[in-house]
Amino acid sequence: MEGRGMRTGKRREPHPREAATARMRSSHEAHWLEREPAKRWASNGRWWEWSRRRVWEQGRVTSEANLRTMRGVRRGEQ
């Protein structure tokens, strides 16, 4: 790891050649990449589904309203 992106702090997609080393990154960059899909899909309108699905999987849906909404979306009623 040549410390390239660490000094500049640039958030960039890895070059295809670096696909093997993409796992080995600074924790900051890894943290950023967790959130990246939300930004990338926002324009596609997929962000809402993605975030709700993620929340659902993490078991953070607590209120009944949320549960009802999620069930409706899951069955495709909305």
XYZ file of C-alpha atoms in Angstrom:
78
model
C 0.000 0.000 0.000
C 1.828 3.032 -1.263
C -0.058 5.528 0.865
C -1.287 7.301 -2.227
C -4.800 8.299 -1.256
C -4.012 8.628 2.421
C -1.945 11.772 2.054
C -4.226 13.612 -0.341
C -7.401 12.330 1.282
C -8.906 11.976 -2.163
C -11.885 9.647 -2.309
C -11.534 7.881 -5.615
C -12.705 4.646 -7.132
C -9.883 2.080 -7.350
C -8.302 1.423 -10.690
C -9.228 -2.038 -12.047
C -5.632 -3.073 -11.474
C -6.054 -2.289 -7.791
C -9.158 -4.444 -7.395
C -7.110 -7.005 -5.463
C -5.823 -4.403 -3.008
C -9.104 -2.507 -2.755
C -9.760 -4.279 0.536
C -6.642 -2.899 2.186
C -7.532 0.729 2.836
C -7.404 3.258 5.586
C -10.349 2.964 7.933
C -11.502 6.439 6.925
C -11.752 5.436 3.297
C -13.527 2.198 4.192
C -16.016 4.198 6.232
C -16.620 6.507 3.277
C -17.159 3.575 0.902
C -19.905 2.258 3.189
C -21.913 5.387 2.474
C -20.972 5.612 -1.193
C -23.906 3.591 -2.621
C -26.384 6.043 -1.130
C -24.774 8.909 -3.031
C -24.319 6.923 -6.212
C -27.904 5.686 -6.419
C -29.618 8.864 -5.274
C -30.227 9.974 -8.853
C -31.553 6.564 -9.869
C -34.267 6.724 -7.243
C -32.928 3.491 -5.803
C -31.578 5.187 -2.721
C -34.855 5.021 -0.808
C -35.272 1.265 -1.293
C -31.610 0.673 -0.503
C -31.635 2.631 2.710
C -34.921 1.158 3.926
C -33.744 -2.367 3.095
C -30.499 -1.732 4.956
C -32.340 -0.375 7.979
C -34.651 -3.367 7.874
C -31.769 -5.830 7.753
C -30.000 -4.133 10.630
C -33.139 -4.521 12.707
C -33.411 -0.835 13.475
C -37.064 -0.568 12.436
C -38.784 -0.017 15.759
C -41.954 2.038 15.363
C -45.148 0.360 14.183
C -45.591 2.916 11.419
C -42.219 1.973 9.975
C -43.020 -1.718 10.182
C -46.350 -1.221 8.451
C -44.742 0.819 5.679
C -42.003 -1.743 5.194
C -44.506 -4.600 4.966
C -46.467 -2.669 2.369
C -43.358 -2.015 0.319
C -42.220 -5.619 0.620
C -45.493 -6.900 -0.801
C -45.447 -4.185 -3.447
C -48.663 -2.522 -2.333
C -47.398 1.042 -2.550
